Short mmCIF file of C-alpha atoms in Angstrom, two decimals:
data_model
loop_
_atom_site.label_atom_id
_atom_site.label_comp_id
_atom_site.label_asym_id
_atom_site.label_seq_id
_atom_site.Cartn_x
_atom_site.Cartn_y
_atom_site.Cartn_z
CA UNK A 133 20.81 -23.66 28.29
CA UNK A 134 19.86 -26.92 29.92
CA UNK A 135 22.42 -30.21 30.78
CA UNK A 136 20.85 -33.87 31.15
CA UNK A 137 21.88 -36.31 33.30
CA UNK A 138 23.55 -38.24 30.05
CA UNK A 139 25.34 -35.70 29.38
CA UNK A 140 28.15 -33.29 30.51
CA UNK A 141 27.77 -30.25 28.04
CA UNK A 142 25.15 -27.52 28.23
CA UNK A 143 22.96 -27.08 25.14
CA UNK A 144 21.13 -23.82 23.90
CA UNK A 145 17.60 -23.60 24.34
CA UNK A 146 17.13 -20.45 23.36
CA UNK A 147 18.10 -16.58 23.27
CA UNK A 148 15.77 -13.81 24.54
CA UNK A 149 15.80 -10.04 24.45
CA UNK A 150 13.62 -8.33 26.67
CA UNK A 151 14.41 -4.57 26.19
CA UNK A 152 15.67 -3.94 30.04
CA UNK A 153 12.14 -4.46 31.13
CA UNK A 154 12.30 -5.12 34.81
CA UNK A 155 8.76 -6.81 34.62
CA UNK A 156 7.46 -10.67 34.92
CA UNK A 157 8.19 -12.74 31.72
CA UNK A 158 8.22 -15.89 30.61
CA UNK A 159 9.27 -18.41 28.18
CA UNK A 160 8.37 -21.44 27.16
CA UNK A 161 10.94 -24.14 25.95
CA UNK A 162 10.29 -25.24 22.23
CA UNK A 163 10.56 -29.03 23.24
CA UNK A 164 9.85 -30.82 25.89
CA UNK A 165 13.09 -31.33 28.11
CA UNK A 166 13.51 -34.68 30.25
CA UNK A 167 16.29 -35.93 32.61
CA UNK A 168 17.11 -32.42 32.87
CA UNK A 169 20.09 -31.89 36.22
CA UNK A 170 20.59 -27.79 35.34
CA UNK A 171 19.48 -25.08 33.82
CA UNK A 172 21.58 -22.47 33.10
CA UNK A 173 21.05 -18.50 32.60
CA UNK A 174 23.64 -16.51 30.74
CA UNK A 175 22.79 -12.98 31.32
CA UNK A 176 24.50 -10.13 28.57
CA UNK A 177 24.98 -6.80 30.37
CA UNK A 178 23.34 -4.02 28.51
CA UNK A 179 25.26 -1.95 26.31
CA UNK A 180 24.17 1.50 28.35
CA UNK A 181 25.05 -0.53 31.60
CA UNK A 182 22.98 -0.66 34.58
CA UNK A 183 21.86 -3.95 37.20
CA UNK A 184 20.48 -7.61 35.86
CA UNK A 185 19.06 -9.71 38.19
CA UNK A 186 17.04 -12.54 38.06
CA UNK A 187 15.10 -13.98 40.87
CA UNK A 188 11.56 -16.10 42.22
CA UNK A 189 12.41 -18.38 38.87
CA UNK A 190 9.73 -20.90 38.59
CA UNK A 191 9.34 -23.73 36.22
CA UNK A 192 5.97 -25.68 34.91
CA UNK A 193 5.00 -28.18 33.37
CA UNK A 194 2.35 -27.45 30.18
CA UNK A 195 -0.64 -29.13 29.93
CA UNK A 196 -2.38 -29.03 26.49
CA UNK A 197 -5.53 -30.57 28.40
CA UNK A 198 -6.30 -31.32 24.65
CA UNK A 199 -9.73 -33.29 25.83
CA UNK A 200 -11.04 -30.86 27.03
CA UNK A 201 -10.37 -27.83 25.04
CA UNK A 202 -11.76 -30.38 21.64
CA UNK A 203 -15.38 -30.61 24.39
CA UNK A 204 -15.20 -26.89 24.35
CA UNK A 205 -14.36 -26.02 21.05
CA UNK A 206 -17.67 -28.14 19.92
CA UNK A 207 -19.21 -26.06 21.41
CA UNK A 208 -18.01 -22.31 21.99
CA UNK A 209 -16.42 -19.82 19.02
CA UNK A 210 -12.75 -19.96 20.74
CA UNK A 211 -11.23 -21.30 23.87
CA UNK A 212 -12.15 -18.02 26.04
CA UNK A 213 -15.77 -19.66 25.60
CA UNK A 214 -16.92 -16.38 25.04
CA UNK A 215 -19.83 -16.76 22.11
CA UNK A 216 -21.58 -20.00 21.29
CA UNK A 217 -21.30 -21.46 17.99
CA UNK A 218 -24.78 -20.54 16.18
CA UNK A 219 -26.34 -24.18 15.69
CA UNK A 220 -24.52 -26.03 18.92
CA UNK A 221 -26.28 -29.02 19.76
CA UNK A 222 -27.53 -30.32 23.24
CA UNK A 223 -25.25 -33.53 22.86
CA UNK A 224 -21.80 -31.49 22.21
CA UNK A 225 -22.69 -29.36 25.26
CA UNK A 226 -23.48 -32.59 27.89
CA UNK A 227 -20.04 -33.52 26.82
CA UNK A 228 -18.26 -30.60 28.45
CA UNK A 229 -18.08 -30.75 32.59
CA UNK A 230 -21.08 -29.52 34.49
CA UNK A 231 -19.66 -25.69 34.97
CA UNK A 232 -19.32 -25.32 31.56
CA UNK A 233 -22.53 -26.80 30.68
CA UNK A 234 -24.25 -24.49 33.28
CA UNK A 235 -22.37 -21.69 31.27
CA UNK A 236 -23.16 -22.76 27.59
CA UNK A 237 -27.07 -22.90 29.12
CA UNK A 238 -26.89 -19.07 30.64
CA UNK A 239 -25.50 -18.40 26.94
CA UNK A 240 -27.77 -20.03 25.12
CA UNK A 241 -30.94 -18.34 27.25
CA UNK A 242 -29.50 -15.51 27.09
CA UNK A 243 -29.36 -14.56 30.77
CA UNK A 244 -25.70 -15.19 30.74
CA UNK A 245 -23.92 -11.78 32.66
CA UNK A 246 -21.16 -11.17 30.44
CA UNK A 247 -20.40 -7.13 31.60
CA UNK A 248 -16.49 -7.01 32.55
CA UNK A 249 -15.90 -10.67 32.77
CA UNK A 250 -15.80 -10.90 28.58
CA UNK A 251 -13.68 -8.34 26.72
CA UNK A 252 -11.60 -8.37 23.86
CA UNK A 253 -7.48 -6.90 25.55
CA UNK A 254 -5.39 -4.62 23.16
CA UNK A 255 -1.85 -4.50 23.37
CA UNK A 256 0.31 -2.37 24.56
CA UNK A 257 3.83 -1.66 24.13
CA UNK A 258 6.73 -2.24 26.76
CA UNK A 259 6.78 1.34 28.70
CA UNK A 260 10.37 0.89 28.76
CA UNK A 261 11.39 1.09 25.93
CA UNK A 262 9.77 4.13 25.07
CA UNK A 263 11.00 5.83 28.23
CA UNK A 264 15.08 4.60 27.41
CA UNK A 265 14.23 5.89 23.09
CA UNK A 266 12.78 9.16 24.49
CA UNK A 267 14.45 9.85 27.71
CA UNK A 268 11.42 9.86 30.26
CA UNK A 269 10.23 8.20 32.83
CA UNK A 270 9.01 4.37 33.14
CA UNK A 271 4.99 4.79 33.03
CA UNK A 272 2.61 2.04 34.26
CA UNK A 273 1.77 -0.86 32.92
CA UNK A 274 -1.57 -1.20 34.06
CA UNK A 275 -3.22 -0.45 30.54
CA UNK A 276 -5.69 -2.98 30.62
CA UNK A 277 -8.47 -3.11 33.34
CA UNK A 278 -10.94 -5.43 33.58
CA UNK A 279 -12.96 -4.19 35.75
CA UNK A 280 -13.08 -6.68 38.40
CA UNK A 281 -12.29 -6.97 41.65
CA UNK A 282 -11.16 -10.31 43.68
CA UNK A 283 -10.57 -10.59 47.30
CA UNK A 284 -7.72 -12.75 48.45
CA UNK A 285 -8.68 -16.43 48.36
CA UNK A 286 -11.14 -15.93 45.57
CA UNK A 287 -11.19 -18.92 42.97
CA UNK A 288 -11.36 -17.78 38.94
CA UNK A 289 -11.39 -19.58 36.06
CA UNK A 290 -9.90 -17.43 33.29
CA UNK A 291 -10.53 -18.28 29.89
CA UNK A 292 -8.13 -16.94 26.82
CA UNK A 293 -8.39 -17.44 23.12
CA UNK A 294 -5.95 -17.26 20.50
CA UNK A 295 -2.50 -15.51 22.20
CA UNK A 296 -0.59 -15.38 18.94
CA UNK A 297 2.19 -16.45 20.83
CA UNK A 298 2.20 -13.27 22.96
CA UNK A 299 3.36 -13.27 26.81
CA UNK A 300 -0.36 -12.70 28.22
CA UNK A 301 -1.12 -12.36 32.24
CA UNK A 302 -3.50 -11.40 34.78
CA UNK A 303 -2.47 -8.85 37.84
CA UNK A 304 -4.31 -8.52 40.77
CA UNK A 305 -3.05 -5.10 41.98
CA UNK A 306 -3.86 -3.58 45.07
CA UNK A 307 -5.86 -0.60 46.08
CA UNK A 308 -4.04 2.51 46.32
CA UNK A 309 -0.63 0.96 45.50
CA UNK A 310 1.19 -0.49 42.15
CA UNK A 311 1.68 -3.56 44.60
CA UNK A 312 1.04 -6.81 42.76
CA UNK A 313 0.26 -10.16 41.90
CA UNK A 314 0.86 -11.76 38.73
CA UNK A 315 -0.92 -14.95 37.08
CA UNK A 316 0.66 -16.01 33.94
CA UNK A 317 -2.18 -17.42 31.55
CA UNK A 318 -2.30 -19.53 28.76
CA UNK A 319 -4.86 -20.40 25.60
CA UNK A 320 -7.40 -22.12 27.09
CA UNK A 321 -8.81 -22.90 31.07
CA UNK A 322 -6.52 -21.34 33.39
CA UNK A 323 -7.62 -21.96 37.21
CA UNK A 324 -6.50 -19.14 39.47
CA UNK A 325 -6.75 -18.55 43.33
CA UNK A 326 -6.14 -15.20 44.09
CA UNK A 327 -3.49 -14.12 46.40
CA UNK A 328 -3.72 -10.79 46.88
CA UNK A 329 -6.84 -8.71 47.18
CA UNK A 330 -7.25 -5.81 44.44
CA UNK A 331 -8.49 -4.94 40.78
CA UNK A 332 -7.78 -7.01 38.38
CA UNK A 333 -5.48 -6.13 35.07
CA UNK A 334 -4.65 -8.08 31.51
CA UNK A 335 -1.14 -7.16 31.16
CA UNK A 336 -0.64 -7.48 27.24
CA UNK A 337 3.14 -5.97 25.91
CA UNK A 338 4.30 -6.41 22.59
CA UNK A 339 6.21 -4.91 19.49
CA UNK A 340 3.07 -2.47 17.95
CA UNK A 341 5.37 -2.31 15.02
CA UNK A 342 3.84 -6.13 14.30
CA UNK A 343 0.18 -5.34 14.72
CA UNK A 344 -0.66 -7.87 17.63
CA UNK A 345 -4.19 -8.64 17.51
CA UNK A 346 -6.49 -8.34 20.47
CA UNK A 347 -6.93 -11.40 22.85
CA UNK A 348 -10.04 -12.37 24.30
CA UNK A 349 -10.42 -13.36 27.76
CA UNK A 350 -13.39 -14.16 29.68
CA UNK A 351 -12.81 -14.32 33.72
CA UNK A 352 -15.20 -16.25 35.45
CA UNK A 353 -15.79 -17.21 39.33
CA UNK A 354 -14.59 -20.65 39.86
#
């Protein structure tokens, strides 16, 4: 719930169940909020019991960056500018900025290297639950690799179609250890410097039960 400065009440912004999962998630607020003095976070004990804690909260502001994805969508199938559109002309593709037009060229030659950095990412479903339904142990969650490896420092832009409304991120994980970074991603360009060095994952949980479609990302140096 969230209280403006004009007023003295906390309203509900919204309710969220995330199975006891003790991994990164996020939610985004259905309206804009302005003037905002708190936020406040009711957490509901489990039934079964056991810890809650919440902690490194951050909040962001969205950017629809609407410009740009119209430029790209004139051009490339979907905003992970993954395929070209089969008759894109040479006009709609000077309109996008000079990386992307670089890109669209490769593409269009077809010299464009596309192994690892384009792939369409299943989902999978929240370990956790399964492990509390069938009384085992919490697997991994690294079900998705790309692939790639980025050194610390390294500069990305990450490109993601359609996300059906689905909590979708990028881990860089390091190398012998489930230590990790995580890189929350949204439809569109998302510009990412890497902060820890390690392979890279597409960390994709949902309810199988709804039949979440795959997600395509395309990770590219920036």
């Amino acid at each position: 719930s969230a209280k403006t400065t004009s007023s003295d009440t906390y309203e509900t912004i919204g309710k969220y169940n995330w199975n006891g999962s003790g991994s990164t998630r996020k939610f985004v607020f259905p309206n804009q909020l302005q003037n905002v003095e708190a936020i406040k976070l009711d957490l509901e004990v489990p039934a079964n019991g056991g810890l809650i804690a919440a902690s490194e909260i951050e909040f962001w502001a969205k950017n629809n960056n609407a410009p740009l994805n119209e430029a790209l969508l004139n051009v490339f199938t979907d905003l992970s500018c993954s395929k070209l559109k089969p008759e894109v002309s040479t006009q709609d593709m000077e309109n996008l900025p000079e990386y992307f037009q670089v890109m669209a060229g490769k593409m269009q030659d077809g010299i464009y290297h596309n192994e690892y950095r384009i792939d369409a990412y299943e989902a999978y479903s929240d370990p956790d639950v399964f492990a509390s339904a069938l009384n085992t142990n919490t697997y991994s969650i690294l079900d998705n690799p790309t692939g790639i490896y980025a050194n610390e420092g390294d500069k990305l832009y990450v490109m993601v179609g359609d996300t059906y409304g689905y909590d979708i991120s990028l881990m860089s994980v390091s190398a012998g250890s489930i230590n990790r970074s995580i890189y929350s991603l949204r439809p569109g360009v998302n510009k990412i410097e890497v902060n820890r060095t390690g392979l890279l994952y597409v960390s994709y949980i949902a309810d199988l039960t709804t039949n979440p479609q795959p997600v395509n990302i395309h990770i590219a140096e920036g």
